Amino acid sequence: MKCDNCNKTATVHLTEIKAGKKIEKHLCEACAAAAEGLPVKSHMPINELLTNFVMAHSGMAGKEPQTLQCDHCGMTWADFRQNGLLGCPNDYAAFERELTPLLQRAHDGATHHVGKQPARRGGTGLAVRRHVDVAKLRKELQKAVEGEDYERAAKLRDQIKQAEG
Amino acid sequence: MKLSDLTQHAGEWLRGSGPMSETVISSRIRLARNVAGFNFLTKCTRHQRQALEQKVRQVVLDADLAPQTLYVDLEQAPDVDRQLLVERHLISKPHAAAEGARGVAIGQDETVSIMVNEEDHLRVQVLRSGLQLTEAWEQISKIDDALEDKLDFAFHPRFGYLTACPTNVGTGIRVSVMLHLPALKLTGEIEKVFRAAKDLKLAVRGLYGEGTEATGDFYQISNQSTLGKAEDEIVEEFGRVVIPKIIDYEHHARKALVSEKAVALDDKVSRALGLLRNARLMATDETLLLLSHLRMGVHMGRVKDVDLRTINELFLLTQPAHLQKMQGKKLEGDVRRAARADFIRARLNGR
Ligand SMILES: [Zn+2]
Ligand SMILES: [Zn+2]
């Protein structure tokens, strides 16, 4: 099987559930590493991933969710289910699999963040380019051209180039 | 600026001057943020909670986010002051009632408020009069940038801004618009708005947010999902599609009332004005309802000798904590209701 992105052999097989639909992805090592934010990063075969997904949904995940605990703050899955509030940012990683179906219900099927991002990320001090909405810039560019505001159009063109570069 | 300076007038959001102000009272956007390296408040010790409050307080005051920022230490503040801030929509009810180190920073004519140690470490709010969601988003995003310059926020590439409650995760944004819909209420069509809002996955609440009944025909409509949609998309959808539709609907209902039930409408409005100008004891809820009918009457040109600013101020200044703060003493039961009625009579009879 070939990688979805390039012509190398796909070694990473991912199943993503987005808006209630199952999306399968087959990627080579390099493309998989480049793809950010995919929910599962492993070499597990697809059927095993699916089984895990089904078990998480039916509350029968590998580790019994009731005893699942965040090793940073001590919050347990059972506690969270009772009070509705998490204990620390790490809980999102600790309970990622259990939280996913819950998030989908709360957020109209969505599982991934879209929108603003901090310039520095969570204490790492790592600079990340601020999210620029290219589609929006293009719309504005079109408006500027239609309105014969060429000075603004030139500025917007530069901004788009920069965002895409 | 002192807290007592606030009691004399209404904040910017109640001036009744913004776009669409005949139906839209105010536009509000809030962002939930947490400081990386700290637990969420559920798992903070007393000491950590204090450290967090001091750290955030310092940043908020140093960052010069808004002109004339006032910081209120809510752990120290008396009950009536906390209640006053709730009435002015500057803090939430749970924030007023909570315990432990917490506070609020208020600035720029009360359009900006930053709650510290509410459900999340920071709850930033921008509140403006009329339909001004785009302006509110621009203002709050700049404040967010300024805060982020000094604080590392808990963020995850997949989940976005991390919040104590997973229903806020992602953008952490809550966009809400406070609507005055008396005609839809009178014509019995308000249920249709509720149903439409539900289909659009929007929440409808009363005047004072979560868990409050809609009093005086005021309804707060807000987004519920915070994941998978960019902030400006939500703002745009609200400001350009959802809210204008509801406004249209209310305007239709107002027109229908004039053409089909003019006498009944005038009777409602005149009774409201008559009671407000003459009654000697007034309860909070009754006041809200009567002011609501009067406000509708003024906007529809059925009442000419009362100005909107007076009505908008009365909505706020007749609330329990405001009355008590103005009189400088605790007022309860009939004494409070009498003070309220006196205050309304004086304002409406031009004294
Ligand atoms: Zn590849
Ligand atoms: Zn934790």
Tab-separated table of C-alpha atoms and ligand atoms in Angstrom, chain A residues 69-76 86-92 94-95, chain B residues 39-40 43, ligand 2:
chain	number	residue	atom	x	y	z
A	69	GLN	CA	-6.104	8.259	36.895
A	70	CYS	CA	-3.995	11.274	35.903
A	71	ASP	CA	-0.565	10.762	37.429
A	72	HIS	CA	0.023	14.509	37.545
A	73	CYS	CA	-2.904	15.769	39.634
A	74	GLY	CA	-4.509	12.532	40.822
A	75	MET	CA	-7.856	13.166	39.148
A	76	THR	CA	-9.650	9.910	38.382
A	86	LEU	CA	-11.016	18.105	35.108
A	87	GLY	CA	-8.072	18.475	37.473
A	88	CYS	CA	-5.217	19.666	35.303
A	89	PRO	CA	-4.219	20.253	31.656
A	90	ASN	CA	-2.576	16.794	31.562
A	91	ASP	CA	-5.996	15.155	32.007
A	92	TYR	CA	-6.709	15.808	28.348
A	94	ALA	CA	-4.431	11.046	30.315
A	95	PHE	CA	-8.102	10.606	29.378
B	39	ASN	CA	-3.545	22.539	38.061
B	40	PHE	CA	-7.094	23.570	37.298
B	43	LYS	CA	-7.013	20.333	42.121
C	2	ZN	ZN	-4.416	15.815	35.956
